[in-house]
XYZ file of C-alpha atoms in Angstrom:
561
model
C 87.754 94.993 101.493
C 87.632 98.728 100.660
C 85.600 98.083 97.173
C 85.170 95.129 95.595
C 84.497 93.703 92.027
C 80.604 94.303 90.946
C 79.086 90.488 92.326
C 77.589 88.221 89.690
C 74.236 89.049 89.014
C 71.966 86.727 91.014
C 69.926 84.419 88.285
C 66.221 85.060 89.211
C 62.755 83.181 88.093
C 61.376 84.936 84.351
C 57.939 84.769 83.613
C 56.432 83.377 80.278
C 55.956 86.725 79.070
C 59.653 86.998 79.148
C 60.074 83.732 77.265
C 58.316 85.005 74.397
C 59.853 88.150 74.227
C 63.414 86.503 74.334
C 62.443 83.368 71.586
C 60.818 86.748 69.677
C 64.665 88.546 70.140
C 66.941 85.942 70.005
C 68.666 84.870 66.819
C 69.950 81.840 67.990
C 69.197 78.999 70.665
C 71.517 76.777 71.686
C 69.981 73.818 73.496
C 71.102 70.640 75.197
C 70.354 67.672 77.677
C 71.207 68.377 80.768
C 70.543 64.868 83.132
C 67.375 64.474 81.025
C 66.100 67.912 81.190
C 66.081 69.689 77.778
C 67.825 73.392 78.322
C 67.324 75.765 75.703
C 70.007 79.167 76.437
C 68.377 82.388 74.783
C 70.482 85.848 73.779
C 73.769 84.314 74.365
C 76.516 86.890 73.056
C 80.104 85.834 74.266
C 79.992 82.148 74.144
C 80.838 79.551 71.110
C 77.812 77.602 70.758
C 80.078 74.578 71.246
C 81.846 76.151 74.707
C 78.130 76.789 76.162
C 76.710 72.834 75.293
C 80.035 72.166 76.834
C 79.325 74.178 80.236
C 76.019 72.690 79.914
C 76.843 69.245 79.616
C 79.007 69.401 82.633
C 76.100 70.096 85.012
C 74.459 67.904 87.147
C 70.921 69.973 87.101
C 69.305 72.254 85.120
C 69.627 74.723 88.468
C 73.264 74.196 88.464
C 73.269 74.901 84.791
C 72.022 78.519 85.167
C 74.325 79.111 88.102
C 76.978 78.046 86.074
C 76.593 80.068 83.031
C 76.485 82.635 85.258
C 79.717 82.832 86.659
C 81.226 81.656 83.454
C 80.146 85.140 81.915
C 82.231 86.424 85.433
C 85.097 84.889 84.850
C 85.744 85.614 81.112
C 85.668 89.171 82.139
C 81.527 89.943 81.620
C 80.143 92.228 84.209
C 76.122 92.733 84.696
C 75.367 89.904 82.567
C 71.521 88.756 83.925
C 70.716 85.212 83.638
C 67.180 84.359 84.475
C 65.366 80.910 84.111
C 62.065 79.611 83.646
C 60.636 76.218 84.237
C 58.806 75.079 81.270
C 56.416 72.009 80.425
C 58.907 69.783 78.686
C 61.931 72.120 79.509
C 64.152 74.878 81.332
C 64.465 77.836 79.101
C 67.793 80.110 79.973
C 67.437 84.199 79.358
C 70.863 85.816 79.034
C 70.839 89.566 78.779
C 73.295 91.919 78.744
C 72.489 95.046 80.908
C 73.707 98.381 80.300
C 74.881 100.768 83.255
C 73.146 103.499 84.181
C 75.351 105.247 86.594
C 77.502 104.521 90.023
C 75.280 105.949 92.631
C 75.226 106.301 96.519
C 78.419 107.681 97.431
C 79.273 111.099 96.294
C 83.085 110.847 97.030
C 83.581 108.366 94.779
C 81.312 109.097 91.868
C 83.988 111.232 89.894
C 86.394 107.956 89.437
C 83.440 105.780 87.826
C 82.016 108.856 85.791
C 83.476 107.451 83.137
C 81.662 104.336 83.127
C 78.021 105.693 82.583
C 75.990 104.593 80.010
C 78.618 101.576 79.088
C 76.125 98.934 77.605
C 79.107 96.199 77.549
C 80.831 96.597 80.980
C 83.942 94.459 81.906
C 86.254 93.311 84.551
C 88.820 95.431 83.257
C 86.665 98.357 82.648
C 85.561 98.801 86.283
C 88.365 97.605 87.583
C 90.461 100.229 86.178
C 88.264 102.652 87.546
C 88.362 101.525 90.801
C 91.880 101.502 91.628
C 92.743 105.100 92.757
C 88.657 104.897 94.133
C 90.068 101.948 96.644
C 92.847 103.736 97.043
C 91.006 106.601 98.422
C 88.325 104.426 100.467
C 91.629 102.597 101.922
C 92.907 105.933 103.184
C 89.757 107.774 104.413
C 89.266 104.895 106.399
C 86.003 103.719 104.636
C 84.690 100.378 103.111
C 81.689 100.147 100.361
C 79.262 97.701 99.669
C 77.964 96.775 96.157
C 74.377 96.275 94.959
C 72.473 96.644 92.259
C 69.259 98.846 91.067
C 67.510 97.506 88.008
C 66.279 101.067 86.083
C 64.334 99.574 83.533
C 65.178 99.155 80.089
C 67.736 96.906 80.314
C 69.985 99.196 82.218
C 70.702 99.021 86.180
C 72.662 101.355 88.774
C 75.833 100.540 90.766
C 74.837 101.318 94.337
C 77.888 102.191 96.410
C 76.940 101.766 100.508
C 79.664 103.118 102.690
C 80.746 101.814 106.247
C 83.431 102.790 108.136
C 86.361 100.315 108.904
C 86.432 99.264 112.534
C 90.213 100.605 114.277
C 90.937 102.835 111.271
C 94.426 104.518 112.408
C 94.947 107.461 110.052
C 98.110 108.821 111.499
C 101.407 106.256 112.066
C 104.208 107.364 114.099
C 107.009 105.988 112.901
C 110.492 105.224 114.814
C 113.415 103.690 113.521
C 117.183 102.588 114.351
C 119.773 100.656 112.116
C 122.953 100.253 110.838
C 122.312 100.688 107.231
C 125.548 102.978 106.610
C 125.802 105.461 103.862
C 127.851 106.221 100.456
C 129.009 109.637 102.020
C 129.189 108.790 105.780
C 127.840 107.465 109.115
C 127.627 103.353 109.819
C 124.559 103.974 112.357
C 121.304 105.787 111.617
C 117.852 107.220 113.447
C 114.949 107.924 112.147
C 111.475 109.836 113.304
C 109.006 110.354 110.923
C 104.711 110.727 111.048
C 102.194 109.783 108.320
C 98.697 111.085 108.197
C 96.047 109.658 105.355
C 93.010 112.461 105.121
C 89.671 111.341 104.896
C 89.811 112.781 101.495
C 92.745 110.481 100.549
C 95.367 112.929 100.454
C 98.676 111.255 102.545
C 101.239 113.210 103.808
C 104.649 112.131 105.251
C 107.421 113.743 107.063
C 110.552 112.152 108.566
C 113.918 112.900 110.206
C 117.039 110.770 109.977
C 120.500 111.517 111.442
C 123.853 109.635 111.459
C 125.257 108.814 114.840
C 128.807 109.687 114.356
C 130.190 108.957 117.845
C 129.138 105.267 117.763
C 132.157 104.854 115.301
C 132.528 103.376 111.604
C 131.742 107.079 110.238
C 133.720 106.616 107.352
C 135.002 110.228 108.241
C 131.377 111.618 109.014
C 130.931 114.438 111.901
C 126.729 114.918 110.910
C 123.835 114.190 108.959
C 121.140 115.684 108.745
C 118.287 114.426 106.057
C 114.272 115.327 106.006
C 111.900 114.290 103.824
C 108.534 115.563 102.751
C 106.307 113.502 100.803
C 102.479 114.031 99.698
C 100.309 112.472 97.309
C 96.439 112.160 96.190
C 94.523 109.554 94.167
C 92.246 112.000 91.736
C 90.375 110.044 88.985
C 92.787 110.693 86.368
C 96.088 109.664 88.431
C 97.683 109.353 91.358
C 99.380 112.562 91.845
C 102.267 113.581 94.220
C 105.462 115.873 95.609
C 108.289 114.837 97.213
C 110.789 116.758 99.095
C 114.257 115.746 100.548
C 116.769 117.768 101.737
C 120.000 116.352 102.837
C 122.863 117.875 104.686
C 126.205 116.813 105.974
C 129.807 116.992 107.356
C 132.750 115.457 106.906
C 136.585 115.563 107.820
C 138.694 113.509 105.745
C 142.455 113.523 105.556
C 144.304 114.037 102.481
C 148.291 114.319 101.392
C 149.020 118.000 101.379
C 152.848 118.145 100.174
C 154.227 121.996 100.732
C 156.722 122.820 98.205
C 160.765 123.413 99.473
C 162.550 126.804 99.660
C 165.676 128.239 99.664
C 166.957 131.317 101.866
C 169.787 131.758 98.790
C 168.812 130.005 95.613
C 171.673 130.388 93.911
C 174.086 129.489 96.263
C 171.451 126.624 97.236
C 172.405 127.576 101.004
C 168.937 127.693 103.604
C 167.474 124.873 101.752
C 164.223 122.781 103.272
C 162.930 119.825 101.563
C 159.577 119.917 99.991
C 157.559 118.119 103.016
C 154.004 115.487 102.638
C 151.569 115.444 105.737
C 148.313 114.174 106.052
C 145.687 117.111 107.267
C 142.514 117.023 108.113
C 139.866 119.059 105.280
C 136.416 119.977 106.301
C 133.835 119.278 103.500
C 130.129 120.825 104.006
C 127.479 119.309 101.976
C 124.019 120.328 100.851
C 121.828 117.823 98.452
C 117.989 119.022 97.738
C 116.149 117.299 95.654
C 112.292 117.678 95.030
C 110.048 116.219 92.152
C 106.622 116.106 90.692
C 105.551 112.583 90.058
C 102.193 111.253 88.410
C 100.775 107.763 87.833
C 98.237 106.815 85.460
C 96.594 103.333 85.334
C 96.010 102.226 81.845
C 94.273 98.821 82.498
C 93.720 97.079 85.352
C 91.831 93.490 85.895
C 92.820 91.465 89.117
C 95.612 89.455 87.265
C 97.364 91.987 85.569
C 98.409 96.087 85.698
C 100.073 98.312 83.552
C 100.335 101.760 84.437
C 101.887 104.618 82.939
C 104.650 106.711 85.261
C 106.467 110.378 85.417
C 108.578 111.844 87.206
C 110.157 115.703 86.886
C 112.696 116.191 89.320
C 114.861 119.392 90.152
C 118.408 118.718 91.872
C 120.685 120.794 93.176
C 123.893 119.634 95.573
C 126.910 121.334 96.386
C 129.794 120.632 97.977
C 131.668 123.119 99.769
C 135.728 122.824 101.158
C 136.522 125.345 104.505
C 138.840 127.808 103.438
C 138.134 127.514 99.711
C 135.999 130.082 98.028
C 135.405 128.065 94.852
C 132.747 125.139 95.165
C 134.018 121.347 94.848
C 131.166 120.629 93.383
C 128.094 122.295 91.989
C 125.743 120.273 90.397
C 121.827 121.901 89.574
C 119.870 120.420 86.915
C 116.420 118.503 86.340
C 115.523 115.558 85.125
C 112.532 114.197 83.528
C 110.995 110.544 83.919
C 108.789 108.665 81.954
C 108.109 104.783 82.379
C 106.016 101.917 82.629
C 105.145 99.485 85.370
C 103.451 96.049 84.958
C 102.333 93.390 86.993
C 100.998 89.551 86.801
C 99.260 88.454 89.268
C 98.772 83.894 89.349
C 96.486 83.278 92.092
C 96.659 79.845 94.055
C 94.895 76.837 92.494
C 94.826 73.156 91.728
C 96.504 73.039 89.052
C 99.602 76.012 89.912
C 100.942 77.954 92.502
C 100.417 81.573 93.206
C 103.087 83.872 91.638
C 103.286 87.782 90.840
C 105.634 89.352 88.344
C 106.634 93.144 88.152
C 108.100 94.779 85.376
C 108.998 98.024 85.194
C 110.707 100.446 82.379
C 111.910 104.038 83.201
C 113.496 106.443 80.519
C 115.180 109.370 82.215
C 116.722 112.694 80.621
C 118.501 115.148 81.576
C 118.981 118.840 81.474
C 121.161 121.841 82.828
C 124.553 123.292 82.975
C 126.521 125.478 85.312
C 128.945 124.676 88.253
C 131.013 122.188 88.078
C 128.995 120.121 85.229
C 130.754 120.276 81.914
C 134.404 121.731 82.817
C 136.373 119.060 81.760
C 138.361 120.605 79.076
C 138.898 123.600 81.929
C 139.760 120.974 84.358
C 142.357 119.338 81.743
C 144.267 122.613 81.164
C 144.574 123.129 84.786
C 145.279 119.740 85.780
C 148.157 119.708 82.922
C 149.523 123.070 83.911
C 149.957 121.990 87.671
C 151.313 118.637 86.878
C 153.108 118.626 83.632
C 153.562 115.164 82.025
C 150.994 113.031 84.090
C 147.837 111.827 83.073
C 144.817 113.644 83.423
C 141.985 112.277 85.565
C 138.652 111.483 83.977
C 136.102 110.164 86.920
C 135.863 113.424 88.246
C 133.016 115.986 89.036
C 134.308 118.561 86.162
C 133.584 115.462 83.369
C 130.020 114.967 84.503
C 127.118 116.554 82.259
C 123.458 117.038 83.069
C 122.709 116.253 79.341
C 122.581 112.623 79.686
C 119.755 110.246 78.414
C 119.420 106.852 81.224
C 117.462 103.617 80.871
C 116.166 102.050 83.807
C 114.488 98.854 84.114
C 113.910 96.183 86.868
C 112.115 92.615 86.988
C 111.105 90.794 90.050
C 109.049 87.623 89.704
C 108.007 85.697 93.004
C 106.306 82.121 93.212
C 104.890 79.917 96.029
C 106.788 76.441 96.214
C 105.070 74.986 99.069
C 103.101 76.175 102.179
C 104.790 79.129 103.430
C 108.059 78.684 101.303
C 108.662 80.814 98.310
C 111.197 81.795 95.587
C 111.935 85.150 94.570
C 114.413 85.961 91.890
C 114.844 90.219 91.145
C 116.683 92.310 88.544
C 117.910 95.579 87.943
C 119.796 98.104 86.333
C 121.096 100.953 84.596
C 122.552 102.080 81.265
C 123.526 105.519 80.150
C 125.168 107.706 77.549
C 127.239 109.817 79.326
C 129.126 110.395 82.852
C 126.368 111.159 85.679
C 125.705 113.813 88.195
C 126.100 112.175 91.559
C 122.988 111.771 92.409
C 122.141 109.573 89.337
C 125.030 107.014 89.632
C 124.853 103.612 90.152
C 125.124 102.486 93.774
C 125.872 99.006 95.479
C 126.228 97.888 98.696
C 124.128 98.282 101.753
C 121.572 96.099 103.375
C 119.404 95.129 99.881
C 122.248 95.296 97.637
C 125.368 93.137 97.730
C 124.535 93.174 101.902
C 128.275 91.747 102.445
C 129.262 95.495 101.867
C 128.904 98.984 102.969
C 127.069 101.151 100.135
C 129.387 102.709 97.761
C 131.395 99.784 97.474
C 130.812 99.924 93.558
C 129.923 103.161 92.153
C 129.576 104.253 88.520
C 127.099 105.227 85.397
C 125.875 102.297 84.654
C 125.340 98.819 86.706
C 122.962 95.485 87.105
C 122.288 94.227 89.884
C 120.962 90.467 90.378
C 119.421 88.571 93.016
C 117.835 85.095 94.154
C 115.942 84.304 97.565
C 114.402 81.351 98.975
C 111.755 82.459 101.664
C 110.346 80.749 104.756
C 107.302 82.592 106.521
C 106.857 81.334 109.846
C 103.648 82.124 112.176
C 105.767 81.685 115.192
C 102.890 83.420 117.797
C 99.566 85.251 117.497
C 100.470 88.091 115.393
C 104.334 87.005 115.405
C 106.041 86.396 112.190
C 109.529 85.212 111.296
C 110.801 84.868 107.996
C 114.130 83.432 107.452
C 115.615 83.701 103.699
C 118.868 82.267 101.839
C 120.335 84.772 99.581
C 122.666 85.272 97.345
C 123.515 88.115 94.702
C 125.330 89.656 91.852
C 126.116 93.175 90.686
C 128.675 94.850 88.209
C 129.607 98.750 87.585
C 131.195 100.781 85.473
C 132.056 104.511 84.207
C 131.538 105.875 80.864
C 133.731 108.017 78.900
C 136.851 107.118 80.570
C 140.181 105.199 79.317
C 140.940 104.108 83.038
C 140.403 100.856 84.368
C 136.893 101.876 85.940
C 135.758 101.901 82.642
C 135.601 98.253 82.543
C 132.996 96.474 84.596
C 133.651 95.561 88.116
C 131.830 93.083 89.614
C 131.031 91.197 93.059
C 129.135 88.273 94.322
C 127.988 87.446 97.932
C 125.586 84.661 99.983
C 124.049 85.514 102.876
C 120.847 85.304 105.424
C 118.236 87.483 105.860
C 115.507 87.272 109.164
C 112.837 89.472 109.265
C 110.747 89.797 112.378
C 107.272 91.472 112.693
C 104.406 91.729 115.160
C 101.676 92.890 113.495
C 101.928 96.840 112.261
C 103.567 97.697 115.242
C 107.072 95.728 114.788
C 109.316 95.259 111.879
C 112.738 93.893 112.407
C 115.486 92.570 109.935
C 119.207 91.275 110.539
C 121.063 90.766 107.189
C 124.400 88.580 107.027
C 126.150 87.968 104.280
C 129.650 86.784 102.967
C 131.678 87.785 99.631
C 132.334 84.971 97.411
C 133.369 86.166 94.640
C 134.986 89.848 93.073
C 136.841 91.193 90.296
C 137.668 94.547 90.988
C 140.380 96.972 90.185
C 141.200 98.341 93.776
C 140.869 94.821 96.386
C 142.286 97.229 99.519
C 139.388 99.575 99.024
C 136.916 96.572 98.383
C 138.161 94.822 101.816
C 137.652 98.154 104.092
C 134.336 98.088 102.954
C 133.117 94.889 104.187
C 129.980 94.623 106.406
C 129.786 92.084 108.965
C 126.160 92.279 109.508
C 123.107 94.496 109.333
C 120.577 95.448 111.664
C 117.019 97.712 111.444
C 114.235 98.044 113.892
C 111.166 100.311 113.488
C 107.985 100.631 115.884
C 105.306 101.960 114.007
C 102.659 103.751 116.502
């Protein structure tokens, strides 16, 4: 519950005195029949005369009239809107009034996120419930629910009355434990993961979390260790939600690679001593270091309970290396920032009659970015190297020294999810990315993995811009007391592709696979998913590398304490 929506006003008995004064005030009456009762409606503001005879008309009682009205004001959005009634000689007469509020009173905590709202003599759904998303938010995390009731000040105005309880079991801190197979771009097939959350009573939540590749269960894709941790906190002020986020990555790898050493001759020029020029595969050691950490912000802009939009940003500092044993020079170098602004959405259709529930979110993020340095914009450096070394071949251009920091990037994503019959639903999501230039790492587009194209490993596209698309159909089963399974068909599409490049990676590649998702949980404590899925379609420029990286299946389990 946390806080709910202001209730409708309950309509209460007026007194003649109060007649008068309203058929004094009122410029209008509006009056019908209702089952042989004349009603006569007083002070109505929001209605079309003809939509209030209407919502008359449809009663069976004069009683039922007034309750009606009521809510009517509710649901078009109308907050403190007092409907009394008075039983006349010959009639029912109907007092509408619209009350101004006074203030939000009774809990102090939560006063500075309705502040705003004092004094508001016309007070909507979307008003208040603008206000009072970050203030659940809070109440949520400090463990706390809060009653509604009102104070009538006089005056036409009334108080909010806020009445706190605390919510029975309220677990602030969640241990959290985790195994799966989710694999990586850079290394590793099998992952753990330890991490703790801890929501303050002021509403500030904090995470922390380990997670580290198990190498020696094999499928490393060269990896010898991972080490990642990640440090998030956040707090819902009035004005925004407000957070940090750290994550600091590091790990190893040995790949092989073709190392040709050059031939010699003891006597050149009597080409006597000779030995060939000889190729060998030896093992490099690569040491990498990725820390990123960002300032992020969330504003809601209006809120009702069928639709959100919120305003988003993000400013994000990046800086990964990547370092060869035995070289002195960096492979690559790559520190810049990046600022984010975007947009999020949502539609909320709640379950009726006459449609089935669905939600929608839409969300729009415009990145830029900004630095120099390292291995970022060396290409023409690169070139002259590259040409010098190996005269007459063509120069590479999908590598690190062709990447810039100064890119601009457009991100947006669509998900819309609708109830077809009990316990069965559609969902069909979107995403993608589209840029001007070639991307630091970090910012490329990635498929593959367990929620993306899940019949490879990730990394099995990679480049600056992509889409990826996907459809589910969705089975929730209650299977025991607290058990529930969820079985899902699948089946997705994705494309990638490089910019500023005249090799075939600059066209898109694509892939298609079908699959099955289950997901297993038992209430808060047990989360479980096993993801199988099979390519069935691809059009790619490298098929070898596309076939090594197919998945056969993947696993997670987490405990939650």
């Amino acid at each position: 519950m946390a806080i709910d929506l202001p209730p409708v006003m309950p309509p209460v008995n007026a007194s003649v005195a109060q007649v008068q004064a309203a058929k004094s005030a009122s410029a209008t009456v509006v009056e019908a029949d209702v089952n042989g009762t004349t009603v006569r409606v007083y002070g109505n503001e929001y209605l079309s005369d003809s939509d209030l005879r209407e919502l008359l008309a449809s009663a069976k009682t004069p009683a039922e009239a007034v309750i009606g009205l009521a809510k009517r004001y509710y649901q078009d959005g109308h907050l403190l809107m007092k409907v009394d009634y008075a039983r006349m000689l010959d009639s029912v007469a109907i007092i509408v009034k619209q009350l101004k509020l006074n203030e939000v009173t009774g809990a102090e905590e939560m006063q500075p996120y309705f502040a705003g709202l004092s004094g508001d003599a016309d007070l909507s759904i979307a008003e208040f419930h603008r206000a009072k998303v970050l203030a659940d938010l809070r109440s949520r995390r400090a463990g706390y629910d809060y009653d509604i009731s009102y104070v009538e000040q006089g005056d036409d105005a009334v108080d909010i009355q806020l009445s706190r309880k605390a919510i029975e079991n309220h677990d602030a801190t969640e241990i959290i434990v985790e195994a799966n197979n989710k694999g990586s771009r850079f290394l590793g097939r099998y992952f753990g993961l330890a991490g703790v959350k801890h929501k303050f009573e002021s509403g500030t939540q904090a995470s922390v979390s380990y997670q580290t590749a198990f190498t020696d269960l094999g499928e490393s894709r060269d990896g010898e260790e991972l080490n990642q941790v990640s440090i998030s906190v956040d707090h819902p002020f009035a004005s925004g939600l407000y957070g940090i986020d750290i994550n600091y990555v590091d790990y190893l790898r040995e790949p092989e690679a073709r190392v040709t050493t050059p031939g010699s001759c003891l006597i050149p020029l009597l080409n006597l001593g000779c030995t060939p020029a000889q190729s060998s595969m030896v093992g490099i050691e690569l040491d990498a270091e990725i820390l990123q950490a960002s300032l992020r912000g969330e504003q809601v802009l209006y809120s009702t309970p069928w639709q959100q939009f919120s305003l988003t940003e993000r400013i994000e500092f990046i800086d990964s290396t990547i370092d060869q044993e035995g070289r002195s020079e960096k492979l690559l170098d790559e520190n810049y920032q990046v600022v984010e602004l975007g947009g999020r959405y949502t539609l909320n259709r709640f379950q009726s009659e006459e449609q089935n529930a669905a939600r929608l979110n839409a969300s729009l993020k415009l990145r830029a970015g900004f630095g120099d340095g390292g291995t970022l914009d060396r290409y023409d450096e690169y070139r002259a190297a590259y040409q010098q070394q190996n005269p007459g071949q063509p120069v590479p251009d999908i590598v690190a020294p062709a990447r810039t920091a100064e890119f601009i990037a457009l991100l947006p994503s669509l998900s819309y999810e609708q109830r077809i019959t009990d316990g069965v639903t559609m969902k069909t999501t979107a995403r993608g990315q589209f840029a001007d230039e070639q991307l630091p790492q970090q910012q490329q587009f990635v498929l593959g993995g367990m929620d993306s194209m899940s019949a490879y490993l990730p990394g099995v596209l990679i480049g600056d811009e992509g889409y990826h698309l996907k459809v589910s159909l969705n089975k929730a089963i209650k299977a025991a007391e607290g058990l529930k399974l969820t079985p899902s068909l699948f089946a997705e599409y994705g494309g990638s592709w490089y910019n500023n490049t005249n090799s075939d990676f600059g066209d898109e590649q694509a892939l298609a696979d079908a699959g099955l998702r289950l997901k297993l949980e038992y209430g808060d404590f047990l989360y479980s998913e096993l993801v199988a899925a099979k390519s069935i379609y691809d059009d790619v420029v490298n098929d070898d590398f596309i076939e090594e990286l197919e998945a056969d299946f993947y696993w997670r389990l987490r405990l939650t304490f």
